[in-house]
XYZ file of C-alpha atoms in Angstrom:
363
model
C -40.112 56.365 -46.536
C -37.086 55.531 -48.699
C -39.133 53.081 -50.689
C -41.819 55.713 -51.272
C -39.197 58.278 -52.532
C -37.525 55.741 -54.796
C -40.811 55.199 -56.568
C -41.382 58.940 -57.377
C -40.751 60.260 -61.017
C -37.363 62.011 -61.593
C -36.963 65.574 -62.998
C -36.460 64.247 -66.589
C -39.694 62.348 -66.445
C -38.007 59.006 -65.933
C -38.676 56.938 -63.013
C -36.050 56.307 -60.475
C -34.704 52.893 -60.208
C -37.559 50.765 -59.111
C -37.417 49.560 -55.624
C -36.792 45.878 -55.149
C -40.010 43.900 -54.944
C -41.133 43.270 -51.387
C -39.912 39.989 -50.072
C -42.352 37.137 -50.225
C -44.021 36.436 -46.920
C -42.247 33.955 -44.770
C -43.922 30.552 -44.615
C -43.979 30.925 -40.853
C -45.915 34.191 -41.095
C -48.604 32.582 -43.277
C -49.564 30.175 -40.512
C -51.693 31.125 -37.529
C -49.602 32.101 -34.559
C -48.645 29.240 -32.276
C -50.768 30.714 -29.492
C -53.859 30.570 -31.712
C -53.159 26.943 -32.507
C -52.858 26.102 -28.842
C -56.069 27.931 -28.006
C -57.890 26.102 -30.819
C -56.591 22.747 -29.599
C -57.680 23.535 -26.052
C -61.098 24.614 -27.268
C -61.570 21.407 -29.277
C -60.383 19.238 -26.406
C -62.701 21.019 -23.987
C -65.621 20.578 -26.353
C -64.845 16.878 -26.731
C -64.691 16.458 -22.948
C -67.994 18.298 -22.524
C -69.638 16.091 -25.142
C -68.326 12.940 -23.495
C -69.447 14.087 -20.053
C -72.884 15.087 -21.271
C -73.337 11.888 -23.264
C -72.504 9.823 -20.197
C -74.800 11.937 -18.034
C -77.731 11.654 -20.420
C -77.395 7.995 -21.235
C -76.521 6.629 -17.812
C -73.793 4.620 -19.517
C -71.991 2.248 -17.186
C -74.551 2.485 -14.406
C -78.047 3.253 -13.162
C -79.416 6.781 -12.850
C -78.198 9.976 -14.484
C -75.657 12.623 -13.494
C -77.993 15.460 -12.584
C -75.073 17.703 -11.577
C -73.415 17.341 -14.986
C -76.687 18.135 -16.744
C -77.237 21.286 -14.713
C -73.646 22.338 -15.408
C -74.211 21.915 -19.142
C -77.275 24.162 -18.970
C -75.031 26.992 -17.795
C -72.027 26.347 -20.048
C -74.064 25.918 -23.220
C -76.474 28.786 -22.644
C -77.251 30.644 -25.902
C -75.106 28.170 -27.858
C -77.609 26.112 -29.870
C -74.864 25.017 -32.264
C -73.276 23.019 -29.434
C -76.516 21.188 -28.783
C -76.884 20.487 -32.487
C -73.376 19.037 -32.588
C -74.147 16.992 -29.485
C -77.251 15.495 -31.131
C -75.312 14.600 -34.275
C -72.650 12.900 -32.197
C -75.058 10.846 -30.083
C -75.923 7.834 -32.284
C -78.589 5.474 -31.089
C -80.429 8.144 -29.128
C -80.903 10.844 -31.771
C -81.849 9.523 -35.180
C -79.917 11.046 -38.129
C -81.679 13.929 -39.838
C -83.011 13.467 -43.356
C -82.749 16.277 -45.862
C -84.531 19.312 -44.476
C -85.433 17.522 -41.243
C -84.162 17.543 -37.676
C -82.251 15.074 -35.551
C -85.140 13.226 -33.927
C -84.922 11.781 -30.414
C -85.684 8.060 -30.580
C -88.743 6.762 -28.722
C -86.674 4.083 -26.990
C -84.317 6.750 -25.652
C -87.196 8.836 -24.301
C -88.462 5.824 -22.375
C -84.928 5.044 -21.176
C -84.327 8.583 -19.957
C -87.650 8.735 -18.118
C -86.697 5.544 -16.309
C -83.238 6.777 -15.343
C -84.516 10.133 -14.073
C -87.340 8.380 -12.206
C -85.017 6.155 -10.160
C -84.180 8.843 -7.620
C -87.789 10.028 -7.289
C -89.037 6.461 -6.878
C -86.410 5.725 -4.257
C -87.343 8.768 -2.192
C -91.080 8.029 -2.335
C -90.512 4.412 -1.272
C -88.198 5.513 1.530
C -90.903 7.828 2.908
C -93.628 5.131 2.884
C -94.594 2.974 5.822
C -92.847 -0.408 5.335
C -96.169 -2.280 5.332
C -97.584 -0.100 2.559
C -94.339 -0.401 0.604
C -94.435 -4.203 0.718
C -98.127 -4.264 -0.172
C -97.524 -2.122 -3.241
C -94.599 -4.283 -4.372
C -96.733 -7.415 -3.965
C -99.605 -5.871 -5.913
C -97.295 -4.867 -8.750
C -95.826 -8.370 -8.924
C -99.325 -9.850 -9.185
C -100.930 -7.331 -11.555
C -98.196 -6.067 -13.876
C -96.721 -8.022 -16.744
C -93.123 -9.221 -16.568
C -92.903 -8.860 -12.797
C -91.496 -12.090 -11.384
C -93.202 -14.065 -8.647
C -89.822 -14.140 -6.889
C -90.715 -10.703 -5.476
C -93.585 -12.330 -3.564
C -91.275 -15.081 -2.340
C -88.785 -12.449 -1.165
C -91.432 -10.481 0.728
C -92.927 -13.569 2.357
C -89.646 -15.244 3.331
C -87.454 -12.341 4.467
C -89.944 -10.376 6.585
C -90.619 -11.055 10.244
C -94.014 -12.545 11.105
C -95.505 -9.223 12.225
C -94.081 -7.405 9.185
C -95.719 -9.862 6.795
C -98.997 -9.628 8.698
C -98.783 -5.836 8.510
C -98.222 -5.957 4.749
C -101.338 -8.132 4.391
C -103.348 -5.616 6.404
C -102.026 -2.781 4.230
C -103.013 -4.764 1.126
C -106.585 -4.941 2.477
C -106.689 -1.189 3.010
C -105.150 -0.270 -0.348
C -106.888 -2.697 -2.707
C -110.067 -3.816 -0.852
C -109.223 -7.495 -1.095
C -106.722 -9.832 0.496
C -103.229 -10.620 -0.717
C -103.934 -14.349 -0.542
C -107.073 -13.843 -2.664
C -105.035 -12.246 -5.430
C -102.344 -14.913 -5.178
C -104.963 -17.666 -5.435
C -106.590 -16.214 -8.537
C -103.693 -14.625 -10.384
C -100.822 -17.135 -10.063
C -101.637 -19.676 -12.771
C -98.950 -22.281 -12.149
C -100.466 -24.804 -9.722
C -97.243 -25.633 -7.844
C -96.251 -21.984 -7.488
C -99.792 -21.144 -6.395
C -99.720 -23.674 -3.544
C -96.300 -22.535 -2.372
C -97.037 -18.805 -2.514
C -100.351 -19.201 -0.700
C -98.560 -21.055 2.073
C -95.771 -18.475 2.279
C -97.866 -15.289 2.301
C -100.281 -16.643 4.933
C -97.546 -17.918 7.272
C -97.122 -16.569 10.779
C -93.890 -18.197 11.910
C -92.534 -18.725 15.387
C -89.808 -16.097 15.872
C -87.884 -17.643 18.750
C -84.493 -19.424 18.671
C -85.645 -22.924 19.654
C -84.672 -25.716 17.236
C -85.717 -29.387 17.308
C -82.722 -31.256 15.868
C -84.557 -34.564 15.654
C -87.399 -33.001 13.685
C -84.875 -31.316 11.416
C -83.189 -34.658 10.742
C -86.500 -36.356 9.969
C -87.604 -33.623 7.568
C -84.196 -33.461 5.877
C -84.502 -37.185 5.168
C -88.097 -36.788 3.974
C -87.185 -33.927 1.627
C -84.473 -36.080 0.087
C -86.931 -38.762 -0.984
C -87.157 -37.214 -4.446
C -90.160 -35.985 -6.406
C -91.479 -39.386 -7.525
C -94.486 -39.587 -9.811
C -98.264 -39.475 -9.607
C -99.666 -39.546 -6.091
C -96.159 -39.741 -4.635
C -95.174 -36.556 -6.432
C -98.271 -34.807 -5.107
C -97.509 -35.934 -1.577
C -93.882 -34.853 -1.837
C -94.882 -31.437 -3.156
C -97.296 -30.967 -0.265
C -94.568 -31.953 2.190
C -92.145 -29.391 0.763
C -94.733 -26.615 0.906
C -95.772 -27.560 4.430
C -92.186 -27.524 5.701
C -91.179 -24.292 3.973
C -94.380 -22.434 4.896
C -94.749 -23.406 8.548
C -91.404 -24.029 10.231
C -89.492 -21.239 11.932
C -86.453 -19.891 10.143
C -83.938 -21.300 12.671
C -85.665 -24.692 12.363
C -85.474 -24.557 8.569
C -81.790 -23.644 8.625
C -81.112 -26.698 10.748
C -83.029 -28.813 8.218
C -81.093 -27.310 5.308
C -77.795 -27.932 7.095
C -78.606 -31.578 7.752
C -79.801 -32.029 4.167
C -76.420 -30.790 2.946
C -74.644 -33.174 5.320
C -76.722 -36.092 4.023
C -76.327 -35.354 0.325
C -73.303 -33.102 -0.077
C -75.328 -30.427 -1.873
C -77.775 -27.683 -0.899
C -81.508 -28.343 -0.977
C -82.094 -25.671 -3.639
C -80.305 -27.904 -6.162
C -83.057 -30.493 -5.648
C -85.443 -28.267 -7.563
C -84.941 -27.973 -11.292
C -85.746 -25.197 -13.723
C -89.470 -25.864 -13.450
C -89.560 -24.845 -9.781
C -88.021 -21.360 -9.549
C -90.241 -20.329 -6.640
C -89.061 -23.269 -4.546
C -85.420 -22.405 -5.192
C -86.018 -18.750 -4.328
C -87.816 -19.709 -1.123
C -84.968 -21.929 0.063
C -82.373 -19.254 -0.749
C -84.331 -16.538 1.072
C -85.029 -18.674 4.134
C -81.534 -20.112 4.457
C -79.514 -16.891 4.134
C -81.375 -13.641 3.464
C -78.157 -11.582 3.460
C -76.555 -13.793 0.814
C -79.756 -13.746 -1.242
C -79.948 -9.949 -1.164
C -76.269 -9.678 -2.105
C -76.950 -11.771 -5.212
C -79.996 -9.674 -6.098
C -77.958 -6.468 -5.852
C -75.159 -7.901 -7.978
C -77.713 -8.951 -10.594
C -78.716 -5.311 -11.030
C -75.154 -4.453 -12.102
C -74.724 -7.213 -14.673
C -74.580 -6.379 -18.356
C -77.924 -7.046 -19.965
C -79.874 -6.802 -16.689
C -83.545 -6.184 -17.429
C -85.746 -3.481 -15.945
C -86.936 -5.673 -13.071
C -83.378 -6.673 -12.114
C -82.344 -3.014 -11.989
C -85.416 -2.020 -9.984
C -84.487 -4.689 -7.437
C -81.503 -2.576 -6.367
C -83.842 0.155 -5.111
C -86.153 -2.394 -3.497
C -83.399 -4.139 -1.554
C -81.574 -1.019 -0.358
C -84.732 0.826 0.703
C -86.303 -2.155 2.476
C -83.167 -3.454 4.218
C -81.397 -0.215 5.175
C -82.939 -0.287 8.670
C -82.949 -4.077 9.004
C -79.982 -6.249 8.042
C -77.848 -4.011 5.819
C -74.667 -4.738 7.802
C -75.112 -8.481 7.235
C -75.766 -7.855 3.533
C -72.557 -5.823 3.258
C -70.571 -8.638 4.885
C -72.160 -11.248 2.620
C -71.536 -9.154 -0.490
C -67.856 -8.731 0.385
C -67.516 -12.482 0.925
C -69.379 -13.365 -2.290
C -67.884 -10.834 -4.684
C -64.606 -9.708 -3.147
C -65.651 -6.045 -3.155
C -67.317 -3.660 -0.748
C -70.974 -3.023 -1.439
C -70.511 0.763 -1.222
C -67.749 0.606 -3.835
C -69.875 -1.484 -6.191
C -72.819 0.907 -5.853
C -70.610 3.977 -6.342
C -69.125 2.430 -9.476
C -72.380 1.307 -11.071
C -74.790 4.157 -10.294
C -74.956 7.895 -10.977
C -76.038 11.240 -9.614
C -78.428 11.850 -6.746
C -79.675 8.262 -7.087
C -76.169 7.032 -6.242
C -75.853 9.492 -3.352
C -79.172 8.359 -1.853
C -78.261 4.682 -2.144
C -74.895 5.234 -0.470
C -76.513 7.242 2.330
C -78.923 4.376 3.068
C -76.231 1.700 2.852
C -73.834 3.562 5.133
C -70.070 3.207 5.353
């Protein structure tokens, strides 16, 4: 009020002494209040955390599957906030291609395929879990024989780790599903001659399931297997011997043979077969110690650079062995890798897929 009066004209027409100019605003007053700064920092940090969480959930980074819970949470938090999604797309290189002038951030085709695969893992697992084991094995065998880039080792695994009646049941299921026999498809679709002979012998085997072991026979066959591949007719004869032993002897009998071979030569039989005989190596590994073999297959799914088939093997092993020898697999995995199988799965998988795997593995 005093400032207003000081500015009024005096009775002689002059102006009263002008009031002093208002003080310049304090530098502190020109800045946003400290509370506003803190709120802005919190908002930016929260946004960054949400972006990181959503990026991890979408991409499946660091594991298999996607974080469905995180995705559903984002649907609620980012409702009616399209600018957040736009910022997310711009900050997600490799999956959303940068927008050209007047265009949009386009989702890359490779990412679409990747995301379909990651979301499908849980659905695939549940469907396989619900199937009869014979049908499940028949479908895996058919895929290995008819789809590109599916290794023949899947057939070796099915033939060498199933009980005699389980393998026979899978062959019957193959008849019913595909109107031809499993051995027929093996004979006509496996092009490598050596692999063809071995796989035919393995898938048609009906092994003795009892505990009896003939030590003398095991010693004789261990010595015969150590004779080396040779050449010409000798090589053919040796190959036939290997297939005959691996495809007909009981699993306890074969383990005795493998043990005696190691005693004779100081190395496992699988090392006898070079890079040109992967099916033979897989067969020996499966027959000698299925639990150890499955532990290695599971670990392969977690390795950096694992291909689609290696990752799919995780589902195959857990679903097929959860009611069979999972406890032995857990013990073998701990011994091989120095970590519990449940901890490795929890670390390397995501979402409902992870939860389903852990439920089937058990504590």
